[in-house]
């Protein structure tokens, strides 16, 4: 965070930390945060966690996300109906040190573009509220220590900024890439080492005990119940912050060694100018990862030299490679495109009984969301996908007319692009970033 010269004014500090939870981070605390507390370690934080205004703010954020119920089967709506009584009960339990997190429900979802399943942990609503309140307290303290090349799950940062940094480095000649993959990162973080890192910034024993209690929450996986000895469950409110904290030393290690690393959560690459530098960077990462009790995936970690023919790498849903005339470009990776087309097919069955207006109503949020994220793609790629969407809709409309059997040929003239535009169908090509839309797609 940038700090103005001289003694900062309260208004300036508050503006820089506008995202920090106001019920916790008073002007006095923010001034202390910027000035640095004695020894760099914060004490007496636990009363901020159980403060009722903090719990109420954390509950409002949980309510907005409409998450699934945990092992107690209490939904967000059910908790909300009793929130006026539940939140004071939570406060009393935390204050008396009698609060205990409940089991985490383990579920599995497909990994994008892979046959593997990703394990997720769903805490109960009450535990999500407390984790949110705890995050309100810890996040500004840890954010102050985080390195600039980390972009994931941080206030004011996002994947597009990470991609812009990658593009900047590639254009500057950093075309030798360490494409790293941490094997099962969230499930393999050593608890003792993670807590040791946290103790560098927090000395409040009650806060540390509460974090430890979350790390050691029991897992309910189907009918099997077990207690993890490592890892922090994906899906928990506190997990992204703790995951960033544990990799923060890697960020600073690579930065101090002069390497250009871009990290988004556990997904990171290192961009170098030469092959030798890339090999050295990989060796340094390997050494740090081993010492930290983690593992690089042997099959997914590799060196990519973009001066070689057909060389490329995937990062944050995009494929980066050379295009025509040796220029560098990016477009949605194949797994992203396959997943998108599969979703479109689900929404546009040929024999759908829904009206065109209803189909478009259901399609538009999906198109807007995908277009918002992949707006950095070549406009030609987005136009092809727009054509695919219209083809799916023409195919549906043609099925209702016995004379037309497909979405091609006469169907194209019967329902032209202008027809769907008039019906309000969202156009992906309109989401393209103008400065990037001129790059050519692969081919």
XYZ file of C-alpha atoms in Angstrom, residues 94-367:
274
model
C -17.076 -16.897 21.602
C -16.659 -14.559 24.548
C -16.874 -17.458 27.023
C -14.513 -19.598 24.915
C -17.142 -22.338 24.658
C -17.657 -22.025 20.897
C -16.642 -25.101 18.909
C -16.780 -25.347 15.106
C -18.975 -28.130 13.746
C -17.972 -30.728 11.188
C -17.291 -29.622 7.609
C -19.341 -31.355 4.916
C -17.101 -32.717 2.155
C -18.453 -32.568 -1.409
C -16.738 -33.116 -4.745
C -17.038 -31.079 -7.940
C -15.396 -31.697 -11.344
C -12.130 -29.901 -12.031
C -12.439 -27.722 -15.154
C -11.413 -29.709 -18.211
C -10.315 -32.757 -16.218
C -11.712 -36.058 -15.052
C -10.464 -35.420 -11.526
C -12.764 -34.178 -8.780
C -12.007 -31.212 -6.574
C -12.847 -31.626 -2.869
C -14.776 -28.763 -1.285
C -15.605 -28.229 2.361
C -18.937 -26.676 3.325
C -18.974 -25.297 6.881
C -22.261 -24.638 8.651
C -23.774 -21.172 8.311
C -22.868 -20.305 11.931
C -19.255 -21.293 11.314
C -19.142 -19.248 8.118
C -20.299 -16.220 10.107
C -17.552 -16.635 12.698
C -14.922 -17.262 10.040
C -16.048 -14.090 8.287
C -15.730 -12.110 11.512
C -12.265 -13.566 12.047
C -11.267 -12.671 8.505
C -12.430 -9.088 9.080
C -9.868 -8.849 11.884
C -6.938 -10.646 10.263
C -7.109 -9.578 6.619
C -5.764 -5.991 6.900
C -2.875 -7.186 9.098
C -1.838 -9.848 6.608
C -2.622 -7.764 3.522
C -0.011 -5.266 4.650
C 2.603 -8.031 4.437
C 1.560 -9.570 1.114
C 3.774 -9.198 -1.954
C 2.630 -7.290 -5.063
C 2.831 -10.293 -7.427
C -0.028 -12.049 -5.598
C -3.436 -11.316 -7.141
C -5.890 -13.976 -5.969
C -8.518 -13.348 -3.292
C -7.132 -9.973 -2.331
C -9.081 -6.703 -2.056
C -8.770 -4.516 -5.138
C -7.046 -7.265 -7.150
C -8.366 -9.740 -9.683
C -7.461 -12.221 -12.400
C -7.514 -9.590 -15.147
C -4.801 -7.634 -13.371
C -2.713 -10.805 -13.138
C -3.251 -11.444 -16.850
C -2.309 -7.854 -17.671
C 0.942 -8.305 -15.745
C 1.676 -11.529 -17.645
C 1.036 -9.728 -20.939
C 3.320 -6.862 -19.903
C 6.165 -9.267 -19.080
C 5.724 -11.317 -22.251
C 5.820 -8.194 -24.397
C 8.995 -7.131 -22.553
C 10.743 -10.332 -23.613
C 10.161 -12.615 -20.635
C 9.241 -15.558 -22.865
C 10.765 -18.436 -20.890
C 8.123 -19.545 -18.437
C 8.095 -21.758 -15.368
C 4.577 -23.214 -15.442
C 4.229 -24.558 -11.888
C 1.487 -26.655 -10.322
C 1.246 -27.372 -6.599
C -0.173 -30.824 -6.025
C -3.301 -30.666 -3.826
C -2.170 -27.390 -2.270
C -5.208 -26.537 -0.161
C -5.318 -30.047 1.279
C -1.601 -30.274 2.032
C -0.690 -27.081 3.925
C 1.046 -28.181 7.171
C -0.959 -26.873 10.117
C 1.981 -26.320 12.452
C 3.973 -24.377 9.883
C 0.976 -22.285 8.847
C 0.279 -21.318 12.469
C 3.963 -20.503 12.925
C 3.745 -18.074 10.005
C 0.586 -16.512 11.471
C 2.349 -15.995 14.815
C 4.729 -13.564 13.113
C 1.807 -11.152 12.857
C -0.636 -12.160 15.615
C 0.160 -12.805 19.269
C -3.404 -13.101 20.608
C -3.666 -16.686 21.886
C -7.449 -16.781 21.591
C -7.345 -15.767 17.929
C -4.625 -18.319 17.202
C -6.631 -21.005 19.015
C -9.706 -20.177 16.952
C -7.742 -20.453 13.697
C -6.287 -23.773 14.897
C -9.792 -25.020 15.710
C -10.857 -24.342 12.129
C -7.820 -26.098 10.714
C -8.605 -29.131 12.865
C -12.336 -29.215 12.137
C -13.624 -32.707 11.580
C -14.632 -33.672 8.023
C -17.835 -35.533 7.211
C -17.280 -37.307 3.897
C -20.429 -39.292 3.159
C -20.762 -41.524 6.221
C -17.084 -41.281 7.119
C -15.875 -38.809 9.727
C -12.224 -37.897 10.132
C -9.969 -35.126 11.434
C -7.422 -33.596 9.032
C -3.796 -33.230 10.083
C -2.987 -30.836 7.241
C -4.737 -28.542 4.784
C -7.458 -25.926 4.904
C -10.758 -26.816 3.179
C -11.585 -25.110 -0.101
C -14.960 -23.486 0.377
C -14.283 -22.160 3.870
C -14.380 -18.376 4.308
C -10.951 -18.238 5.934
C -9.137 -20.610 3.560
C -8.137 -18.174 0.757
C -6.536 -15.802 3.286
C -4.608 -18.603 5.001
C -3.568 -20.082 1.643
C -2.195 -16.706 0.533
C -0.393 -16.329 3.856
C 1.460 -19.630 3.519
C 2.696 -18.830 -0.005
C 3.650 -15.270 0.905
C 7.202 -16.337 1.798
C 7.566 -17.865 -1.669
C 6.390 -14.583 -3.202
C 9.021 -12.605 -1.297
C 11.746 -15.200 -1.868
C 11.286 -15.021 -5.642
C 10.942 -11.250 -5.602
C 14.168 -10.792 -3.631
C 15.952 -13.140 -6.048
C 14.870 -10.895 -8.930
C 12.380 -13.293 -10.564
C 9.145 -12.111 -12.178
C 6.425 -14.261 -10.643
C 2.666 -13.847 -11.073
C 0.498 -15.776 -8.622
C -3.256 -16.182 -8.299
C -3.977 -18.302 -5.183
C -2.101 -21.592 -5.776
C -1.752 -21.015 -9.530
C 1.494 -19.283 -10.443
C 4.031 -18.827 -13.221
C 7.515 -17.321 -13.321
C 8.536 -15.407 -16.438
C 12.214 -15.206 -17.353
C 14.383 -13.769 -20.123
C 16.536 -16.825 -20.771
C 16.307 -20.615 -20.632
C 19.028 -20.731 -18.001
C 17.196 -18.269 -15.770
C 13.981 -20.299 -16.074
C 15.785 -23.492 -15.084
C 17.331 -21.740 -12.082
C 13.944 -20.318 -11.054
C 12.370 -23.769 -11.181
C 15.160 -25.187 -9.021
C 14.650 -22.422 -6.461
C 10.894 -23.001 -6.395
C 11.422 -26.725 -5.996
C 13.732 -26.138 -3.026
C 11.282 -23.773 -1.333
C 8.275 -26.025 -1.927
C 10.067 -29.074 -0.510
C 11.206 -27.148 2.573
C 7.631 -25.895 3.078
C 6.216 -29.420 3.135
C 4.468 -29.058 -0.219
C 4.805 -30.883 -3.557
C 5.134 -29.729 -7.144
C 3.067 -31.871 -9.495
C 5.697 -33.756 -11.529
C 3.567 -34.015 -14.677
C 2.058 -30.533 -14.666
C 5.128 -28.497 -13.727
C 7.256 -27.670 -16.761
C 9.414 -25.154 -18.545
C 7.850 -23.443 -21.560
C 10.030 -21.645 -24.093
C 7.846 -19.473 -26.302
C 10.601 -19.169 -28.873
C 9.893 -22.796 -29.775
C 7.263 -23.762 -32.345
C 3.831 -24.628 -30.907
C 4.955 -23.784 -27.373
C 2.373 -22.295 -25.035
C 0.996 -22.373 -21.517
C -2.354 -22.066 -19.767
C -2.925 -19.540 -16.994
C -6.193 -18.430 -15.428
C -8.372 -19.957 -18.131
C -6.404 -18.505 -21.073
C -3.877 -20.125 -23.384
C -0.805 -17.987 -24.115
C 1.255 -18.672 -27.255
C 2.659 -17.109 -30.390
C 0.224 -16.293 -33.172
C 0.761 -15.005 -36.702
C 4.055 -13.321 -37.555
C 5.594 -14.404 -34.250
C 3.428 -12.099 -32.137
C 2.234 -13.231 -28.710
C -1.453 -13.604 -27.990
C -3.954 -15.296 -25.714
C -7.353 -16.884 -26.118
C -9.595 -19.149 -24.013
C -7.934 -22.495 -23.404
C -9.586 -25.584 -24.869
C -10.976 -26.738 -21.519
C -12.636 -23.337 -21.020
C -14.196 -23.482 -24.479
C -15.363 -27.085 -24.067
C -16.971 -26.324 -20.723
C -18.691 -23.250 -22.151
C -20.058 -25.106 -25.176
C -21.275 -27.919 -22.930
C -23.146 -25.412 -20.785
C -24.691 -23.835 -23.896
C -25.870 -27.241 -25.107
C -27.501 -27.868 -21.743
C -29.389 -24.582 -22.004
C -30.486 -24.998 -25.636
C -31.912 -28.494 -26.193
C -33.222 -28.971 -29.727
C -36.678 -30.039 -28.579
C -37.062 -27.449 -25.847
C -40.645 -26.487 -25.140
C -39.672 -23.057 -23.833
C -40.279 -19.872 -25.739
C -37.395 -18.080 -27.407
C -37.777 -15.221 -24.931
C -37.394 -17.623 -21.999
C -34.393 -19.310 -23.603
C -32.688 -15.959 -24.071
C -33.561 -14.949 -20.513
C -31.745 -18.061 -19.255
C -28.825 -17.723 -21.660
C -27.963 -14.063 -21.118
C -26.576 -14.323 -17.544
C -24.308 -17.179 -18.659
C -23.156 -15.248 -21.727
